mmCIF file of C-alpha atoms and ligand atoms in Angstrom:
data_model
loop_
_atom_site.group_PDB
_atom_site.id
_atom_site.type_symbol
_atom_site.label_atom_id
_atom_site.label_comp_id
_atom_site.label_asym_id
_atom_site.label_seq_id
_atom_site.Cartn_x
_atom_site.Cartn_y
_atom_site.Cartn_z
ATOM 1 C CA MET A 978 -31.076 -24.839 1.082
ATOM 2 C CA PRO A 979 -32.870 -22.093 2.298
ATOM 3 C CA GLY A 980 -34.703 -24.674 4.453
ATOM 4 C CA LEU A 981 -31.804 -26.437 5.416
ATOM 5 C CA GLN A 982 -32.004 -27.799 9.152
ATOM 6 C CA PRO A 983 -28.392 -28.005 10.430
ATOM 7 C CA PRO A 984 -27.778 -31.519 11.878
ATOM 8 C CA VAL A 985 -26.259 -31.959 15.446
ATOM 9 C CA LEU A 986 -22.462 -32.438 14.765
ATOM 10 C CA GLY A 987 -20.639 -34.853 16.608
ATOM 11 C CA ILE A 988 -16.589 -34.234 16.274
ATOM 12 C CA VAL A 989 -14.350 -38.082 16.517
ATOM 13 C CA GLY A 990 -10.223 -36.954 16.759
ATOM 14 C CA GLY A 991 -8.751 -34.098 18.167
ATOM 15 C CA GLY A 992 -6.521 -32.915 15.337
ATOM 16 C CA ARG A 993 -6.111 -29.676 13.110
ATOM 17 C CA ALA A 994 -9.236 -31.447 10.841
ATOM 18 C CA ALA A 995 -11.480 -32.564 13.757
ATOM 19 C CA TRP A 996 -10.784 -28.616 15.143
ATOM 20 C CA ALA A 997 -11.757 -27.167 12.012
ATOM 21 C CA ILE A 998 -14.348 -28.869 11.035
ATOM 22 C CA ALA A 999 -15.996 -28.617 14.524
ATOM 23 C CA SER A 1000 -14.892 -24.685 14.057
ATOM 24 C CA ALA A 1001 -16.293 -23.709 10.935
ATOM 25 C CA TRP A 1002 -19.511 -25.817 12.350
ATOM 26 C CA ARG A 1003 -19.780 -23.718 15.272
ATOM 27 C CA SER A 1004 -19.585 -20.756 13.206
ATOM 28 C CA LEU A 1005 -22.676 -20.896 11.478
ATOM 29 C CA GLY A 1006 -24.403 -21.492 14.633
ATOM 30 C CA TRP A 1007 -24.531 -24.995 14.002
ATOM 31 C CA PRO A 1008 -24.729 -27.214 17.173
ATOM 32 C CA LEU A 1009 -21.898 -29.656 18.456
ATOM 33 C CA SER A 1010 -23.357 -33.070 20.776
ATOM 34 C CA GLY A 1011 -19.572 -33.534 21.864
ATOM 35 C CA VAL A 1012 -15.925 -34.944 20.593
ATOM 36 C CA ALA A 1013 -14.668 -38.250 20.961
ATOM 37 C CA LEU A 1014 -11.371 -38.980 21.919
ATOM 38 C CA ARG A 1015 -8.915 -42.431 21.704
ATOM 39 C CA GLU A 1016 -8.141 -43.375 25.003
ATOM 40 C CA GLY A 1017 -4.995 -41.669 26.475
ATOM 41 C CA SER A 1018 -5.361 -38.562 23.965
ATOM 42 C CA GLN A 1019 -3.997 -35.971 25.084
ATOM 43 C CA SER A 1020 -6.844 -33.027 22.606
ATOM 44 C CA PRO A 1021 -6.715 -29.677 23.842
ATOM 45 C CA ILE A 1022 -10.662 -29.710 21.854
ATOM 46 C CA GLY A 1023 -13.193 -30.482 24.196
ATOM 47 C CA LYS A 1024 -11.388 -27.218 26.580
ATOM 48 C CA HIS A 1025 -11.246 -25.059 23.350
ATOM 49 C CA LEU A 1026 -14.851 -25.757 21.876
ATOM 50 C CA ASP A 1027 -16.217 -25.738 25.575
ATOM 51 C CA ILE A 1028 -18.656 -29.515 24.976
ATOM 52 C CA PRO A 1029 -18.438 -32.875 26.242
ATOM 53 C CA LEU A 1030 -15.905 -35.154 25.954
ATOM 54 C CA LEU A 1031 -18.568 -38.585 24.556
ATOM 55 C CA ASP A 1032 -17.123 -42.162 23.977
ATOM 56 C CA SER A 1033 -18.359 -42.712 20.479
ATOM 57 C CA GLU A 1034 -21.204 -44.641 20.996
ATOM 58 C CA ALA A 1035 -22.820 -41.895 23.340
ATOM 59 C CA LEU A 1036 -21.879 -39.322 20.655
ATOM 60 C CA ALA A 1037 -23.168 -41.299 18.141
ATOM 61 C CA ARG A 1038 -26.758 -41.806 19.601
ATOM 62 C CA SER A 1039 -26.467 -37.526 19.936
ATOM 63 C CA SER A 1040 -25.997 -36.316 16.851
ATOM 64 C CA THR A 1041 -27.367 -36.380 13.208
ATOM 65 C CA ALA A 1042 -24.389 -35.950 11.495
ATOM 66 C CA ILE A 1043 -20.765 -37.491 12.713
ATOM 67 C CA ALA A 1044 -17.288 -35.520 11.439
ATOM 68 C CA LEU A 1045 -14.616 -39.075 11.502
ATOM 69 C CA ALA A 1046 -12.250 -36.393 11.641
ATOM 70 C CA VAL A 1047 -9.446 -39.020 12.189
ATOM 71 C CA SER A 1048 -5.554 -39.947 10.974
ATOM 72 C CA ASP A 1049 -6.836 -41.828 7.436
ATOM 73 C CA ARG A 1050 -5.173 -45.280 8.599
ATOM 74 C CA ALA A 1051 -7.846 -45.327 11.462
ATOM 75 C CA ILE A 1052 -11.239 -43.878 9.658
ATOM 76 C CA GLU A 1053 -12.085 -47.290 8.679
ATOM 77 C CA GLU A 1054 -11.982 -49.020 12.339
ATOM 78 C CA VAL A 1055 -13.192 -45.644 13.500
ATOM 79 C CA ALA A 1056 -16.349 -46.360 11.409
ATOM 80 C CA LYS A 1057 -16.807 -49.436 12.384
ATOM 81 C CA SER A 1058 -17.472 -48.332 16.316
ATOM 82 C CA ILE A 1059 -19.343 -46.136 15.302
ATOM 83 C CA VAL A 1060 -21.915 -47.773 12.913
ATOM 84 C CA ARG A 1061 -23.327 -49.638 15.334
ATOM 85 C CA SER A 1062 -24.834 -47.023 17.707
ATOM 86 C CA ALA A 1063 -25.602 -44.322 15.017
ATOM 87 C CA PRO A 1064 -29.183 -43.157 14.317
ATOM 88 C CA GLU A 1065 -30.004 -44.059 10.808
ATOM 89 C CA HIS A 1066 -30.935 -41.183 9.312
ATOM 90 C CA ALA A 1067 -27.650 -39.757 10.372
ATOM 91 C CA HIS A 1068 -24.644 -38.433 8.409
ATOM 92 C CA THR A 1069 -21.050 -39.577 8.087
ATOM 93 C CA PHE A 1070 -18.166 -38.142 6.553
ATOM 94 C CA HIS A 1071 -14.415 -38.285 6.843
ATOM 95 C CA LEU A 1072 -11.968 -35.606 5.968
ATOM 96 C CA SER A 1073 -9.280 -37.722 3.922
ATOM 97 C CA GLY A 1074 -8.199 -36.763 0.445
ATOM 98 C CA SER A 1075 -7.877 -40.419 -0.646
ATOM 99 C CA LEU A 1076 -9.729 -42.005 0.880
ATOM 100 C CA PRO A 1077 -12.827 -43.557 -0.172
ATOM 101 C CA ALA A 1078 -16.160 -41.895 2.143
ATOM 102 C CA SER A 1079 -17.217 -46.088 1.299
ATOM 103 C CA ILE A 1080 -14.563 -47.418 3.956
ATOM 104 C CA LEU A 1081 -17.019 -45.779 6.651
ATOM 105 C CA GLY A 1082 -20.087 -48.330 5.049
ATOM 106 C CA ARG A 1083 -23.400 -46.869 6.078
ATOM 107 C CA PRO A 1084 -25.535 -44.837 3.482
ATOM 108 C CA ARG A 1085 -25.678 -41.028 4.325
ATOM 109 C CA SER A 1086 -21.573 -41.464 3.527
ATOM 110 C CA PHE A 1087 -19.337 -38.466 1.971
ATOM 111 C CA SER A 1088 -15.614 -36.970 2.424
ATOM 112 C CA LEU A 1089 -15.167 -33.497 2.227
ATOM 113 C CA HIS A 1090 -11.385 -32.341 1.910
ATOM 114 C CA PRO A 1091 -10.568 -28.641 2.819
ATOM 115 C CA PHE A 1092 -8.320 -27.768 0.395
ATOM 116 C CA ARG A 1093 -6.117 -26.122 2.800
ATOM 117 C CA ALA A 1094 -3.549 -26.898 4.997
ATOM 118 C CA LEU A 1095 -5.315 -26.414 8.667
ATOM 119 C CA PRO A 1096 -4.246 -24.410 11.991
ATOM 120 C CA PRO A 1097 -3.180 -26.401 14.912
ATOM 121 C CA VAL A 1098 -6.275 -26.744 17.755
ATOM 122 C CA GLY A 1099 -7.404 -23.221 19.002
ATOM 123 C CA GLU A 1100 -5.671 -21.555 16.516
ATOM 124 C CA PRO A 1101 -8.169 -18.934 14.492
ATOM 125 C CA VAL A 1102 -9.900 -20.926 11.414
ATOM 126 C CA ARG A 1103 -10.430 -19.313 8.026
ATOM 127 C CA LEU A 1104 -12.536 -21.477 5.319
ATOM 128 C CA ALA A 1105 -13.932 -18.139 3.838
ATOM 129 C CA GLY A 1106 -12.879 -18.588 -0.165
ATOM 130 C CA ALA A 1107 -11.748 -22.453 0.461
ATOM 131 C CA LEU A 1108 -11.885 -25.105 -1.769
ATOM 132 C CA LEU A 1109 -13.990 -27.886 -0.096
ATOM 133 C CA VAL A 1110 -14.200 -30.941 -2.317
ATOM 134 C CA TYR A 1111 -17.294 -33.583 -2.115
ATOM 135 C CA GLU A 1112 -17.343 -36.710 -2.760
ATOM 136 C CA GLY A 1113 -20.618 -39.420 -2.347
ATOM 137 C CA CYS A 1114 -23.899 -39.639 -1.860
ATOM 138 C CA GLU A 1115 -26.355 -37.136 -3.648
ATOM 139 C CA GLU A 1116 -29.129 -37.380 -0.343
ATOM 140 C CA SER A 1117 -25.527 -35.849 1.288
ATOM 141 C CA PHE A 1118 -24.957 -33.229 -1.063
ATOM 142 C CA PRO A 1119 -27.737 -30.429 -0.197
ATOM 143 C CA LEU A 1120 -26.248 -30.428 3.705
ATOM 144 C CA ALA A 1121 -22.311 -30.622 2.832
ATOM 145 C CA HIS A 1122 -23.329 -27.686 -0.369
ATOM 146 C CA GLY A 1123 -25.070 -25.655 2.815
ATOM 147 C CA PHE A 1124 -22.274 -25.942 5.086
ATOM 148 C CA ALA A 1125 -19.775 -24.240 2.040
ATOM 149 C CA HIS A 1126 -22.019 -21.705 0.527
ATOM 150 C CA ARG A 1127 -23.097 -20.352 4.291
ATOM 151 C CA LEU A 1128 -19.309 -20.076 5.116
ATOM 152 C CA GLY A 1129 -18.660 -18.451 1.953
ATOM 153 C CA ALA A 1130 -16.277 -21.604 0.485
ATOM 154 C CA ARG A 1131 -16.639 -23.356 -2.674
ATOM 155 C CA ILE A 1132 -17.494 -26.904 -3.088
ATOM 156 C CA ALA A 1133 -16.895 -29.289 -6.045
ATOM 157 C CA ARG A 1134 -17.306 -32.651 -6.854
ATOM 158 C CA ILE A 1135 -14.947 -35.559 -7.278
ATOM 159 C CA SER A 1136 -15.616 -39.134 -7.597
ATOM 160 C CA ALA A 1137 -13.768 -42.082 -5.615
ATOM 161 C CA ALA A 1138 -11.843 -43.189 -7.865
ATOM 162 C CA GLN A 1139 -9.847 -39.701 -8.300
ATOM 163 C CA LYS A 1140 -9.060 -39.103 -4.921
ATOM 164 C CA PRO A 1141 -5.927 -40.373 -5.109
ATOM 165 C CA LEU A 1142 -4.621 -38.180 -7.898
ATOM 166 C CA TYR A 1143 -6.324 -34.950 -6.794
ATOM 167 C CA HIS A 1144 -4.655 -35.449 -2.856
ATOM 168 C CA ALA A 1145 -0.982 -35.897 -4.911
ATOM 169 C CA ALA A 1146 -1.833 -33.476 -6.626
ATOM 170 C CA ALA A 1147 -2.962 -31.054 -3.210
ATOM 171 C CA VAL A 1148 -0.156 -32.475 -1.173
ATOM 172 C CA LEU A 1149 2.208 -30.881 -4.167
ATOM 173 C CA ALA A 1150 0.753 -27.376 -3.829
ATOM 174 C CA ALA A 1151 1.094 -27.854 0.100
ATOM 175 C CA ASN A 1152 3.456 -30.268 1.618
ATOM 176 C CA ASP A 1153 6.026 -30.640 -1.176
ATOM 177 C CA VAL A 1154 6.238 -27.131 -1.051
ATOM 178 C CA ALA A 1155 6.945 -27.237 2.745
ATOM 179 C CA ALA A 1156 9.605 -29.120 1.879
ATOM 180 C CA LEU A 1157 11.318 -27.479 -1.057
ATOM 181 C CA LEU A 1158 11.199 -23.910 0.875
ATOM 182 C CA ASP A 1159 12.917 -26.277 3.733
ATOM 183 C CA LEU A 1160 15.412 -27.922 2.024
ATOM 184 C CA SER A 1161 16.295 -24.036 0.579
ATOM 185 C CA GLU A 1162 16.410 -22.852 4.115
ATOM 186 C CA THR A 1163 19.139 -26.472 4.908
ATOM 187 C CA ILE A 1164 21.293 -25.298 1.728
ATOM 188 C CA LEU A 1165 21.357 -21.617 2.797
ATOM 189 C CA ARG A 1166 22.520 -22.289 6.183
ATOM 190 C CA GLU A 1167 25.596 -24.971 4.783
ATOM 191 C CA VAL A 1168 26.854 -21.944 2.866
ATOM 192 C CA GLY A 1169 26.557 -19.840 6.001
ATOM 193 C CA LEU A 1170 23.041 -18.137 6.183
ATOM 194 C CA ARG A 1171 21.634 -18.405 9.367
ATOM 195 C CA GLU A 1172 18.205 -17.205 10.580
ATOM 196 C CA VAL A 1173 16.700 -17.138 7.361
ATOM 197 C CA GLU A 1174 13.512 -18.861 6.858
ATOM 198 C CA GLN A 1175 11.382 -15.969 6.929
ATOM 199 C CA ASP A 1176 13.623 -14.657 3.641
ATOM 200 C CA VAL A 1177 13.194 -17.600 2.003
ATOM 201 C CA ALA A 1178 9.384 -17.899 2.900
ATOM 202 C CA ALA A 1179 9.331 -14.076 1.482
ATOM 203 C CA LEU A 1180 10.921 -15.061 -1.915
ATOM 204 C CA ALA A 1181 8.556 -18.068 -2.709
ATOM 205 C CA ASP A 1182 6.031 -15.188 -1.439
ATOM 206 C CA THR A 1183 6.944 -13.386 -4.664
ATOM 207 C CA ALA A 1184 7.446 -17.020 -6.855
ATOM 208 C CA ILE A 1185 3.558 -17.702 -5.751
ATOM 209 C CA VAL A 1186 1.938 -13.976 -6.536
ATOM 210 C CA ASN A 1187 3.848 -13.971 -10.208
ATOM 211 C CA TRP A 1188 2.515 -17.062 -10.931
ATOM 212 C CA LEU A 1189 -1.005 -16.277 -10.376
ATOM 213 C CA THR A 1190 -1.046 -13.181 -11.532
ATOM 214 C CA SER A 1191 0.812 -13.666 -15.365
ATOM 215 C CA GLU A 1192 0.008 -15.349 -17.725
ATOM 216 C CA GLY A 1193 1.641 -17.627 -19.616
ATOM 217 C CA ALA A 1194 5.702 -19.091 -19.288
ATOM 218 C CA ALA A 1195 5.323 -15.483 -17.840
ATOM 219 C CA LYS A 1196 4.086 -17.551 -14.203
ATOM 220 C CA PHE A 1197 7.864 -18.903 -14.441
ATOM 221 C CA THR A 1198 10.699 -16.806 -13.707
ATOM 222 C CA GLY A 1199 14.280 -17.934 -12.724
ATOM 223 C CA PRO A 1200 17.271 -19.539 -15.217
ATOM 224 C CA VAL A 1201 15.249 -22.246 -17.373
ATOM 225 C CA VAL A 1202 12.346 -19.514 -18.274
ATOM 226 C CA ARG A 1203 15.976 -16.690 -18.912
ATOM 227 C CA ARG A 1204 17.304 -19.660 -21.287
ATOM 228 C CA ASP A 1205 20.214 -18.942 -19.089
ATOM 229 C CA VAL A 1206 22.178 -22.319 -19.364
ATOM 230 C CA GLU A 1207 25.399 -21.920 -17.858
ATOM 231 C CA VAL A 1208 23.716 -21.020 -14.741
ATOM 232 C CA LEU A 1209 22.050 -24.991 -14.399
ATOM 233 C CA ARG A 1210 25.525 -26.195 -15.463
ATOM 234 C CA ARG A 1211 27.009 -24.266 -12.209
ATOM 235 C CA HIS A 1212 23.898 -25.123 -10.072
ATOM 236 C CA ARG A 1213 24.379 -28.994 -11.510
ATOM 237 C CA GLU A 1214 27.751 -28.978 -10.581
ATOM 238 C CA ALA A 1215 26.872 -27.664 -6.929
ATOM 239 C CA LEU A 1216 24.112 -29.497 -6.148
ATOM 240 C CA ALA A 1217 26.677 -33.106 -7.624
ATOM 241 C CA PRO A 1218 28.440 -34.267 -4.020
ATOM 242 C CA ASP A 1219 23.697 -34.719 -2.985
ATOM 243 C CA PRO A 1220 22.672 -37.000 -6.308
ATOM 244 C CA HIS A 1221 19.250 -36.663 -4.506
ATOM 245 C CA ARG A 1222 18.870 -33.003 -4.229
ATOM 246 C CA ALA A 1223 20.493 -33.105 -8.240
ATOM 247 C CA ALA A 1224 17.840 -35.329 -8.953
ATOM 248 C CA LEU A 1225 14.993 -33.582 -7.187
ATOM 249 C CA TYR A 1226 16.317 -29.893 -9.204
ATOM 250 C CA SER A 1227 16.768 -31.514 -12.395
ATOM 251 C CA LEU A 1228 13.290 -32.778 -11.980
ATOM 252 C CA LEU A 1229 12.284 -29.262 -11.397
ATOM 253 C CA ALA A 1230 13.895 -27.858 -13.985
ATOM 254 C CA VAL A 1231 11.961 -30.429 -16.638
ATOM 255 C CA GLU A 1232 9.036 -29.919 -15.061
ATOM 256 C CA ILE A 1233 9.781 -26.061 -15.768
ATOM 257 C CA VAL A 1234 9.788 -26.495 -19.000
ATOM 258 C CA ASN A 1235 7.116 -29.066 -20.071
ATOM 259 C CA ALA A 1236 4.652 -25.933 -17.779
ATOM 260 C CA MET A 1237 6.036 -23.146 -20.597
ATOM 261 C CA ALA A 1238 5.091 -25.371 -23.232
ATOM 262 C CA ARG A 1239 1.103 -26.014 -20.711
ATOM 263 C CA ARG A 1240 1.077 -22.739 -20.215
ATOM 264 C CA GLY A 1241 1.256 -21.878 -25.088
ATOM 265 C CA ALA A 1242 5.264 -21.297 -25.247
ATOM 266 C CA SER A 1243 5.772 -22.399 -29.224
ATOM 267 C CA GLU A 1244 6.304 -25.923 -29.580
ATOM 268 C CA PHE A 1245 9.339 -25.263 -31.658
ATOM 269 C CA ASP A 1246 10.916 -23.023 -28.520
ATOM 270 C CA THR A 1247 10.111 -25.735 -25.966
ATOM 271 C CA ARG A 1248 11.985 -28.275 -27.528
ATOM 272 C CA SER A 1249 14.709 -26.341 -28.178
ATOM 273 C CA LEU A 1250 15.225 -25.296 -25.035
ATOM 274 C CA MET A 1251 14.168 -28.653 -23.919
ATOM 275 C CA GLN A 1252 17.329 -30.171 -25.114
ATOM 276 C CA ARG A 1253 19.512 -27.409 -24.012
ATOM 277 C CA VAL A 1254 18.391 -27.916 -20.125
ATOM 278 C CA ARG A 1255 18.602 -31.501 -20.781
ATOM 279 C CA GLU A 1256 22.236 -31.126 -22.065
ATOM 280 C CA ALA A 1257 23.137 -28.771 -19.297
ATOM 281 C CA LEU A 1258 22.354 -30.595 -16.637
ATOM 282 C CA ASP A 1259 23.786 -34.200 -18.306
ATOM 283 C CA LEU A 1260 19.773 -35.683 -18.414
ATOM 284 C CA PRO A 1261 19.591 -38.420 -20.864
HETATM 285 N N1 NAP B 1356 -4.128 -31.151 8.624
HETATM 286 C C1 NAP B 1356 -4.583 -30.609 7.622
HETATM 287 O O1 NAP B 1356 -3.892 -29.489 6.990
HETATM 288 C C2 NAP B 1356 -5.541 -31.890 6.795
HETATM 289 C C3 NAP B 1356 -6.454 -31.044 5.723
HETATM 290 C C4 NAP B 1356 -7.278 -31.402 5.058
HETATM 291 C C5 NAP B 1356 -7.787 -32.839 5.238
HETATM 292 N N2 NAP B 1356 -7.171 -33.327 6.097
HETATM 293 C C6 NAP B 1356 -7.511 -35.153 7.259
HETATM 294 O O2 NAP B 1356 -8.410 -34.861 7.818
HETATM 295 C C7 NAP B 1356 -8.104 -36.179 8.648
HETATM 296 C C8 NAP B 1356 -7.215 -35.986 10.006
HETATM 297 O O3 NAP B 1356 -6.074 -35.113 10.116
HETATM 298 P P1 NAP B 1356 -6.171 -34.104 10.827
HETATM 299 O O4 NAP B 1356 -4.673 -33.460 9.891
HETATM 300 O O5 NAP B 1356 -6.624 -33.547 11.713
HETATM 301 O O6 NAP B 1356 -4.366 -36.010 11.951
HETATM 302 P P2 NAP B 1356 -4.190 -35.223 12.793
HETATM 303 O O7 NAP B 1356 -4.244 -33.400 13.542
HETATM 304 O O8 NAP B 1356 -3.123 -35.819 13.382
HETATM 305 O O9 NAP B 1356 -5.363 -35.401 14.229
HETATM 306 C C9 NAP B 1356 -5.667 -36.775 14.232
HETATM 307 C C10 NAP B 1356 -6.502 -37.744 15.317
HETATM 308 O O10 NAP B 1356 -6.699 -38.359 14.383
HETATM 309 C C11 NAP B 1356 -6.901 -39.096 16.393
HETATM 310 N N3 NAP B 1356 -6.277 -40.733 15.846
HETATM 311 C C12 NAP B 1356 -5.427 -41.641 15.157
HETATM 312 N N4 NAP B 1356 -5.780 -43.058 15.163
HETATM 313 C C13 NAP B 1356 -6.944 -43.041 15.471
HETATM 314 C C14 NAP B 1356 -7.387 -44.256 16.105
HETATM 315 N N5 NAP B 1356 -7.379 -45.356 15.782
HETATM 316 N N6 NAP B 1356 -8.769 -43.770 17.074
HETATM 317 C C15 NAP B 1356 -9.226 -42.586 17.023
HETATM 318 N N7 NAP B 1356 -8.842 -41.452 17.349
HETATM 319 C C16 NAP B 1356 -7.612 -41.808 16.364
HETATM 320 C C17 NAP B 1356 -5.708 -38.588 16.973
HETATM 321 O O11 NAP B 1356 -5.680 -39.234 18.332
HETATM 322 P P3 NAP B 1356 -4.290 -38.278 19.212
HETATM 323 O O12 NAP B 1356 -5.124 -36.921 20.008
HETATM 324 O O13 NAP B 1356 -4.792 -40.080 20.065
HETATM 325 O O14 NAP B 1356 -3.644 -38.239 18.719
HETATM 326 C C18 NAP B 1356 -5.699 -37.433 16.615
HETATM 327 O O15 NAP B 1356 -7.028 -36.551 17.550
HETATM 328 C C19 NAP B 1356 -7.171 -36.781 8.092
HETATM 329 O O16 NAP B 1356 -7.860 -37.579 7.243
HETATM 330 C C20 NAP B 1356 -6.576 -35.944 7.260
HETATM 331 O O17 NAP B 1356 -5.710 -35.971 5.802
HETATM 332 C C21 NAP B 1356 -5.995 -32.938 6.987
#
């Protein structure tokens, strides 16, 4: 790694991932060739990075590494237009958490997925301490490893076959948490509480800190771990007018019992708790 020669990076795409990777690359003093955007793109990324906007052919010719930071559905198609012009030895990578590197259809290909929700273009990027998940060829790994190491990020490897499941886990901890916060805030509005976004986020923060700092079943708080099944029954009744919300709440209550079992609560205890939770929530 000490002898790693940083490649000249060309970026395709002008969204969050393009901005994050380009900013991180630049923060190391590594060279950027330019950025390629699709026709009609309004992305301000070129201005923010102060690098030239190039067409994909010019970008491929002037880069020794190419990041395809476009939406998942566009990666394969964009890769085809790059493949024609890119030098044989160039590294190509994408940032999707669920797609394999092989869709790039070239040697020296990989995917590098930041296990982080990335900021909008122009906002500060902090990848120090982040987990970057690598999948792809052996030849490009030293480059990705060197990049992560210099950023102070961590790198882990998974196989292409593991990616969809891996990415589902990432979605659970990111977008799904945001969806739960949003539902909580919506219900609070329905009971007459306004301007409570900060409060919802603060409550979630305490739950996250507790999960991170506690051991075993103490990672969880609330009526399930307190065995307050009467509270669960009242929640079920309150949520019943909206079967979707009621089902979501019930699935999560059951998942808390599963998590307590995974975290070492006794089998006897969790089996009887599961039964009581299911009864309270009217689950089969
Ligand atoms: N956002 C995150 O937190 C995050 C985290 C980890 C990984 N990723 C991954 O990063 C990749 C990009 O996501 P993102 O969050 O950066 O998305 P984004 O902010 O929506 O940006 C997507 C970019 O792709 C461009 N694009 C879409 N279709 C295209 C096409 N057919 N040809 C050329 N360019 C096209 C868009 O062009 P316009 O400028 O015209 O809209 C836009 O600049 C995805 O693989 C995603 O899974 C994202």
